XYZ file of C-alpha atoms in Angstrom:
501
model
C 0.000 0.000 0.000
C 1.244 3.569 -0.752
C 2.694 5.406 2.264
C 3.009 8.868 0.676
C 1.008 10.968 -1.756
C 3.752 10.572 -4.397
C 3.718 6.784 -4.039
C -0.086 7.004 -4.225
C 0.167 8.702 -7.628
C 2.622 6.016 -8.767
C 0.329 3.250 -7.532
C -2.749 4.725 -9.215
C -1.086 5.410 -12.596
C -2.458 2.780 -15.023
C -3.882 0.822 -12.070
C -2.913 -2.858 -11.880
C -0.613 -2.812 -14.900
C 2.899 -4.199 -14.153
C 5.484 -1.692 -12.918
C 7.706 -2.314 -15.977
C 4.752 -1.520 -18.263
C 4.106 1.779 -16.461
C 7.799 2.658 -16.769
C 7.775 1.921 -20.510
C 4.735 4.174 -21.078
C 6.386 6.971 -19.072
C 9.546 6.513 -21.152
C 7.446 6.890 -24.325
C 5.859 10.092 -23.016
C 9.263 11.577 -22.124
C 10.970 10.482 -25.354
C 8.363 11.737 -27.852
C 8.889 15.526 -27.369
C 12.686 15.047 -27.382
C 12.538 13.077 -30.651
C 10.126 15.641 -32.112
C 12.472 18.558 -31.430
C 15.730 16.781 -32.335
C 14.857 14.430 -35.210
C 11.722 16.074 -36.578
C 7.999 15.240 -36.848
C 8.471 12.374 -39.343
C 10.624 10.302 -36.979
C 8.415 11.239 -34.019
C 5.340 10.115 -35.987
C 6.823 6.680 -36.755
C 7.870 6.329 -33.122
C 4.307 7.152 -32.049
C 2.898 4.435 -34.351
C 5.348 1.858 -32.926
C 4.390 2.881 -29.381
C 0.691 2.666 -30.163
C 1.085 -0.801 -31.696
C 2.958 -1.782 -28.509
C -0.070 -0.742 -26.404
C -2.330 -2.852 -28.637
C -0.027 -5.870 -28.433
C 0.090 -5.510 -24.622
C -3.696 -5.202 -24.312
C -3.789 -7.875 -21.601
C -1.532 -5.753 -19.382
C -3.691 -2.622 -19.694
C -6.644 -1.687 -21.896
C -5.085 0.287 -24.813
C -7.483 3.231 -24.422
C -5.479 4.533 -21.437
C -1.841 4.445 -22.646
C -2.915 4.961 -26.268
C -5.035 7.928 -25.227
C -2.109 9.502 -23.351
C 0.087 9.109 -26.437
C -2.622 10.648 -28.668
C -3.053 13.630 -26.325
C 0.715 14.176 -26.303
C 0.759 14.025 -30.120
C -1.703 16.924 -30.122
C 0.312 18.893 -27.565
C 3.636 18.603 -29.436
C 2.055 19.448 -32.796
C 2.097 16.127 -34.648
C -1.559 16.779 -35.513
C -4.332 19.231 -34.656
C -7.709 18.919 -32.887
C -9.403 19.930 -36.158
C -7.694 17.088 -38.042
C -8.758 14.575 -35.372
C -12.322 15.909 -35.457
C -12.388 15.580 -39.255
C -11.280 11.922 -38.987
C -13.973 11.224 -36.392
C -16.608 13.000 -38.478
C -15.617 11.038 -41.609
C -15.982 7.766 -39.704
C -19.076 8.708 -37.707
C -21.158 5.821 -39.190
C -18.679 3.363 -37.626
C -19.114 5.033 -34.234
C -22.904 4.786 -34.643
C -22.520 1.091 -35.491
C -20.498 0.376 -32.361
C -22.756 2.431 -30.097
C -26.167 1.210 -31.199
C -25.782 -2.031 -33.170
C -23.770 -3.823 -30.463
C -26.196 -2.564 -27.815
C -29.163 -3.643 -29.952
C -27.847 -7.181 -30.309
C -27.357 -7.268 -26.510
C -31.147 -7.352 -26.175
C -31.286 -10.397 -28.482
C -29.033 -12.457 -26.207
C -31.853 -14.664 -24.891
C -32.785 -15.727 -28.423
C -29.155 -16.397 -29.311
C -28.567 -18.291 -26.052
C -31.541 -20.560 -26.749
C -30.229 -21.180 -30.276
C -26.698 -22.172 -29.213
C -27.978 -24.197 -26.250
C -30.191 -26.279 -28.545
C -27.253 -26.854 -30.886
C -24.990 -27.927 -28.015
C -27.328 -30.468 -26.422
C -29.090 -31.556 -29.599
C -26.134 -32.694 -31.716
C -24.150 -35.742 -30.575
C -21.443 -35.873 -33.267
C -18.543 -33.594 -32.262
C -17.573 -32.943 -35.901
C -21.155 -31.984 -36.797
C -21.468 -29.898 -33.616
C -18.249 -28.010 -34.382
C -19.392 -27.350 -37.952
C -22.749 -26.083 -36.692
C -21.120 -23.824 -34.085
C -18.691 -22.420 -36.642
C -21.413 -21.995 -39.311
C -23.901 -20.410 -36.875
C -21.242 -17.981 -35.619
C -20.326 -17.110 -39.232
C -23.941 -16.526 -40.268
C -24.773 -14.450 -37.189
C -21.571 -12.384 -37.479
C -22.390 -11.544 -41.092
C -25.569 -9.754 -39.989
C -24.944 -8.915 -36.354
C -21.681 -8.187 -34.574
C -18.718 -10.506 -33.966
C -18.180 -9.259 -30.404
C -21.764 -9.925 -29.383
C -21.878 -13.350 -31.049
C -18.672 -14.230 -29.182
C -20.230 -12.942 -25.957
C -23.227 -15.242 -26.462
C -21.021 -18.294 -27.105
C -19.051 -17.418 -23.956
C -22.290 -17.110 -21.950
C -23.414 -20.575 -23.071
C -20.002 -22.074 -22.234
C -19.794 -20.387 -18.808
C -23.314 -21.533 -17.945
C -22.755 -25.156 -18.907
C -19.299 -25.272 -17.305
C -20.687 -23.957 -14.016
C -23.524 -26.518 -14.111
C -21.220 -29.510 -14.472
C -18.605 -28.109 -12.085
C -21.273 -28.003 -9.367
C -22.231 -31.626 -10.049
C -18.549 -32.669 -10.156
C -18.153 -31.002 -6.746
C -20.974 -33.102 -5.294
C -23.665 -30.428 -5.462
C -26.887 -30.036 -7.435
C -26.851 -27.732 -10.452
C -29.437 -25.528 -8.696
C -26.857 -24.775 -5.961
C -26.289 -21.013 -5.769
C -23.140 -20.541 -3.665
C -20.365 -22.177 -5.717
C -16.919 -21.132 -6.950
C -16.457 -22.621 -10.432
C -12.920 -21.243 -10.569
C -11.618 -23.622 -7.900
C -11.225 -27.403 -8.260
C -10.665 -27.963 -4.522
C -14.106 -29.500 -4.009
C -14.163 -31.562 -7.216
C -14.623 -35.271 -6.460
C -11.717 -37.387 -7.696
C -14.065 -39.613 -9.685
C -15.173 -36.626 -11.823
C -11.752 -35.018 -12.443
C -11.047 -36.806 -15.725
C -14.506 -35.972 -17.098
C -13.996 -32.336 -16.062
C -10.655 -32.133 -17.903
C -12.222 -33.711 -21.007
C -15.118 -31.245 -20.753
C -12.618 -28.361 -20.649
C -10.935 -29.637 -23.824
C -14.367 -29.993 -25.454
C -15.349 -26.405 -24.582
C -11.950 -25.007 -25.640
C -12.319 -26.407 -29.128
C -15.936 -25.226 -29.444
C -15.033 -21.721 -28.288
C -12.211 -21.506 -30.842
C -14.416 -22.866 -33.655
C -17.030 -20.253 -32.733
C -14.480 -17.414 -32.607
C -13.060 -18.449 -36.001
C -16.633 -18.559 -37.313
C -17.104 -14.884 -36.413
C -14.074 -14.050 -38.582
C -15.303 -16.223 -41.480
C -18.703 -14.505 -41.505
C -17.478 -11.088 -40.399
C -15.340 -10.545 -43.507
C -18.291 -10.988 -45.873
C -20.587 -8.042 -45.032
C -20.274 -4.366 -44.203
C -21.523 -4.866 -40.613
C -19.500 -7.986 -39.778
C -16.520 -6.059 -38.385
C -16.104 -2.343 -37.506
C -13.515 -1.760 -40.257
C -15.849 -3.233 -42.890
C -18.304 -0.361 -42.502
C -15.440 2.111 -42.506
C -14.128 0.679 -45.801
C -17.647 0.501 -47.293
C -18.254 4.175 -46.501
C -14.945 5.304 -47.998
C -15.471 3.272 -51.188
C -19.210 3.987 -51.490
C -20.592 0.432 -51.263
C -24.000 -0.464 -49.852
C -24.739 -3.778 -48.075
C -25.289 -5.762 -51.282
C -22.387 -4.086 -53.107
C -19.980 -4.876 -50.288
C -21.073 -8.530 -50.181
C -20.735 -8.975 -53.964
C -17.278 -7.407 -54.086
C -16.033 -9.576 -51.193
C -17.719 -12.802 -52.366
C -14.892 -13.988 -54.713
C -12.648 -14.103 -51.628
C -15.006 -14.509 -48.663
C -17.035 -17.475 -49.980
C -14.072 -19.726 -50.916
C -12.439 -18.834 -47.586
C -15.688 -19.731 -45.778
C -15.758 -23.138 -47.493
C -12.069 -23.726 -46.723
C -12.554 -22.623 -43.101
C -15.485 -24.987 -42.542
C -13.539 -27.863 -44.123
C -10.628 -27.067 -41.783
C -13.042 -27.159 -38.830
C -14.230 -30.639 -39.835
C -10.703 -31.912 -40.558
C -9.282 -30.677 -37.236
C -12.020 -32.500 -35.320
C -11.461 -35.704 -37.258
C -7.662 -35.590 -37.015
C -7.627 -34.196 -33.446
C -4.691 -31.917 -34.253
C -3.673 -28.624 -32.560
C -5.720 -29.284 -29.418
C -8.998 -30.024 -31.209
C -11.107 -33.192 -31.116
C -12.057 -33.276 -27.407
C -15.292 -35.255 -26.939
C -18.123 -34.562 -24.499
C -18.093 -37.292 -21.804
C -21.419 -39.136 -21.411
C -21.905 -38.223 -17.718
C -21.447 -34.535 -18.627
C -23.924 -34.756 -21.526
C -26.541 -36.290 -19.238
C -26.170 -33.456 -16.714
C -26.363 -30.761 -19.439
C -29.445 -32.299 -21.066
C -31.252 -32.385 -17.719
C -30.290 -28.767 -17.094
C -31.442 -27.597 -20.559
C -34.785 -29.390 -20.143
C -35.228 -27.842 -16.709
C -34.574 -24.374 -18.149
C -37.079 -25.015 -20.952
C -39.863 -26.050 -18.573
C -39.206 -22.977 -16.387
C -39.783 -20.641 -19.348
C -42.977 -18.634 -18.815
C -45.410 -17.349 -21.462
C -43.882 -13.896 -20.996
C -40.432 -15.358 -21.696
C -41.762 -17.049 -24.840
C -43.357 -13.784 -25.979
C -40.015 -12.000 -25.456
C -38.276 -14.571 -27.669
C -40.831 -13.943 -30.426
C -40.241 -10.191 -30.166
C -36.479 -10.733 -30.476
C -37.001 -12.992 -33.515
C -39.168 -10.360 -35.253
C -36.601 -7.653 -34.420
C -33.865 -9.878 -35.893
C -35.879 -10.227 -39.122
C -36.379 -6.433 -39.291
C -32.643 -5.993 -38.720
C -31.715 -8.324 -41.599
C -34.216 -6.669 -43.986
C -33.070 -3.181 -42.949
C -29.430 -4.066 -43.587
C -30.045 -5.930 -46.854
C -32.008 -3.054 -48.390
C -30.035 -0.290 -46.633
C -33.214 1.316 -45.324
C -31.209 3.549 -42.970
C -27.713 4.050 -41.603
C -26.544 0.848 -39.874
C -26.281 2.441 -36.426
C -29.820 3.831 -36.696
C -31.152 0.343 -37.509
C -29.424 -0.807 -34.318
C -31.202 1.968 -32.391
C -34.499 0.808 -33.892
C -33.794 -2.726 -32.589
C -33.145 -1.327 -29.088
C -36.422 0.615 -29.121
C -38.509 -2.299 -30.424
C -37.147 -4.987 -28.100
C -37.102 -2.885 -24.930
C -40.614 -1.560 -25.604
C -42.183 -4.970 -26.200
C -40.272 -6.967 -23.576
C -40.780 -4.577 -20.669
C -37.188 -3.389 -20.221
C -38.040 0.068 -18.919
C -35.370 0.763 -16.299
C -32.609 3.165 -17.336
C -29.910 1.087 -15.611
C -31.025 -2.104 -17.376
C -30.741 -0.350 -20.735
C -27.362 1.106 -19.744
C -25.835 -2.366 -19.365
C -26.254 -2.892 -23.111
C -23.726 -0.131 -23.807
C -21.014 -1.399 -21.448
C -19.487 -3.733 -24.046
C -19.320 -1.239 -26.906
C -18.406 2.167 -25.443
C -14.830 1.344 -24.292
C -14.015 0.074 -27.786
C -15.787 3.089 -29.347
C -13.563 5.376 -27.257
C -10.493 3.413 -28.366
C -11.584 3.822 -31.982
C -11.559 7.615 -31.563
C -7.971 7.307 -30.306
C -7.238 5.259 -33.468
C -8.512 8.176 -35.510
C -6.189 10.553 -33.650
C -3.199 8.379 -34.636
C -4.533 8.199 -38.209
C -4.679 12.015 -38.198
C -0.967 12.045 -37.279
C -0.226 9.677 -40.182
C -2.133 11.918 -42.594
C -0.657 15.193 -41.316
C 2.914 13.863 -41.515
C 2.365 11.773 -44.713
C 4.044 8.823 -42.982
C 2.656 6.034 -45.138
C 3.049 7.878 -48.442
C 6.423 6.244 -49.338
C 5.010 2.751 -48.641
C 1.819 3.393 -50.603
C 3.813 4.967 -53.458
C 6.080 1.910 -53.600
C 3.190 -0.562 -53.734
C 1.385 1.577 -56.322
C 4.560 1.636 -58.437
C 4.341 -2.147 -58.821
C 2.415 -3.651 -61.749
C -1.318 -3.304 -61.084
C -1.867 -7.064 -61.012
C 0.586 -7.458 -58.069
C -0.762 -4.599 -55.950
C -3.819 -6.316 -54.365
C -1.670 -9.274 -53.230
C 0.935 -6.948 -51.694
C -1.755 -4.989 -49.835
C -3.242 -8.263 -48.554
C 0.149 -9.397 -47.208
C 1.031 -6.005 -45.695
C -2.342 -5.690 -43.954
C -2.287 -9.312 -42.814
C 1.164 -9.196 -41.207
C 0.496 -5.892 -39.433
C -2.947 -7.062 -38.261
C -1.390 -10.106 -36.557
C 0.616 -7.928 -34.168
C -1.606 -4.869 -34.053
C -5.365 -4.405 -34.315
C -7.130 -4.991 -37.629
C -9.449 -1.965 -37.231
C -6.453 0.338 -36.813
C -4.586 -1.209 -39.762
C -7.621 -1.019 -42.064
C -8.292 2.592 -41.050
C -4.749 3.619 -41.951
C -4.487 1.782 -45.286
C -7.923 2.622 -46.700
C -7.384 6.312 -45.843
C -4.011 6.373 -47.588
C -5.317 4.578 -50.690
C -8.278 7.000 -50.807
C -5.794 9.879 -50.905
C -4.086 8.192 -53.875
C -7.481 7.967 -55.604
C -8.246 11.635 -54.899
C -4.834 12.579 -56.286
C -5.619 10.721 -59.513
C -2.865 8.122 -59.000
C -5.281 5.180 -59.393
C -8.645 4.593 -61.057
C -11.846 3.982 -59.087
C -12.063 0.425 -60.413
C -8.552 -0.346 -59.149
C -9.351 1.432 -55.865
C -12.207 -1.037 -55.318
C -9.843 -3.991 -55.881
C -7.398 -2.591 -53.335
C -10.270 -2.076 -50.873
C -11.155 -5.787 -51.192
C -7.500 -6.677 -50.533
C -7.351 -4.379 -47.487
C -10.594 -5.701 -46.019
C -9.762 -9.378 -46.494
C -6.123 -8.820 -45.483
C -7.118 -7.301 -42.149
C -9.906 -9.815 -41.444
C -8.396 -13.200 -42.350
C -4.699 -13.513 -41.302
C -5.450 -11.515 -38.123
C -6.946 -14.651 -36.520
C -3.327 -15.705 -35.842
C -3.219 -13.878 -32.486
C -5.731 -12.412 -30.032
C -4.244 -8.959 -30.767
C -5.614 -8.887 -34.297
C -9.295 -9.639 -33.721
C -11.390 -7.848 -31.095
C -13.563 -10.966 -30.675
C -10.460 -13.087 -29.929
C -9.171 -10.600 -27.380
C -12.641 -10.516 -25.831
C -12.585 -14.324 -25.539
C -9.098 -14.341 -24.011
C -10.037 -11.768 -21.354
C -13.460 -13.312 -20.600
C -14.517 -15.327 -17.554
C -14.471 -18.627 -19.476
C -10.781 -18.531 -20.553
C -9.233 -19.369 -17.133
C -11.986 -21.911 -16.397
C -11.218 -24.021 -19.494
C -7.455 -23.240 -19.388
C -7.478 -21.203 -22.603
C -4.263 -19.156 -22.468
C -2.738 -16.734 -24.999
C -0.288 -19.394 -26.182
C -3.030 -22.017 -26.473
C -5.127 -19.666 -28.605
C -2.182 -18.995 -30.937
C -1.551 -22.744 -31.369
C -5.238 -23.529 -31.977
C -5.631 -20.614 -34.428
C -2.501 -21.540 -36.425
C -4.079 -24.053 -38.871
C -6.997 -21.689 -39.496
C -4.595 -18.794 -40.136
C -2.658 -20.842 -42.687
C -5.779 -21.961 -44.549
C -7.741 -18.687 -44.389
C -4.698 -16.547 -45.169
C -3.470 -18.864 -47.944
C -6.837 -19.230 -49.688
C -7.569 -15.520 -49.222
C -4.225 -14.490 -50.761
C -4.664 -16.906 -53.680
C -8.146 -15.562 -54.450
C -7.060 -11.923 -54.133
C -4.068 -12.462 -56.461
C -5.957 -14.436 -59.100
C -9.624 -13.344 -59.021
C -9.705 -9.741 -57.876
């Protein structure tokens, strides 16, 4: 505990982040003005980008909004960009902010419907290969129309619920027991320990199949991932236009991804193939039936309302009846009005998942403003654009993919699509070629980025969720389990971009 006010400041700075991490961030903040005044704004700008990528890569140590925000504020203070330039970036990308604010919150109110869907899949399908394919396919389909983060949150909720149910039984309690710590195995009966370990392996593989599914579906539509909408707005695509332009890449990758899912379960490679033990299945089926019988008429009516709202959402997106974020707001209004969610604090919970990431996105835009003001990426873009036109999409795919593995794919896509748009405005490329490069940027940031939790927000969300420590899903384990998917999705994606775009 701090004994002085000074030590109190030191203790409070960046909270529970490691001391070495705090020292590194302070070093960044001290070094940036010195570099700016000695080596110039260009060098200081590149240093800022490297520092910001470091905060993204170290997201498990501290949420990047805090250190990244401090770096962005300092960039403004030392003149690397201006408040007006940041505001212009935010204004340009306002539809993406609307999407994150209202669409994610709108899907939050559909969680009961999604939970019922995934629960029925889990207890209704006995073949592990078929179950994995269904989980992956359902996650892909839902992510194409909803939001990858929320779909991941639903899969996590199902897994946490079922894990807690069996953990209680394995500890010699009934699944109705309220006071139980699922994070501790101290009370687990020796007889059940092997089944519990097998159940953990089973859930790990399902969670990873589901997370990969969100990437497979998320790349295909303009609402699947935050950067998709950003790219669609810059290029001028509507929902159908975006889907059709991505289809030559996204559909073959989807087929290859689902085949990989099936093959991994059959071959039991890379930590996949864990089966659900019979005693565990029996407990889960009893629990699911109990939950079904407890459902009241009001609960059933609420599910119908959510289903109708989901249909309205799909129609609204398909025909672009309004801005995506406004359709999300419509979903919030419809579901809360017809399911009796009238308390302000209940509604507020829906925004807890999206607003931190929305705030981080604004910090992204501040860094993008620095890149634009200092023309940092111009030499790279000029080099790629100097290559023969046929090679350019493949190079953009590779560049975006590699950077997205260590950074964040939203940030990478924001930077590259903005720079390529400037090349279009300057007359360096045609609009037709610009659209091809946009496909390469979108698929490059969405597909290879599954390699690490840093690249995909849904993966990072899974890693930092309550279920990860329960099923022993570590950072290293996620990287190993994602590796075969990264090879297949990245390889097929690159081949399609180079030959069919």
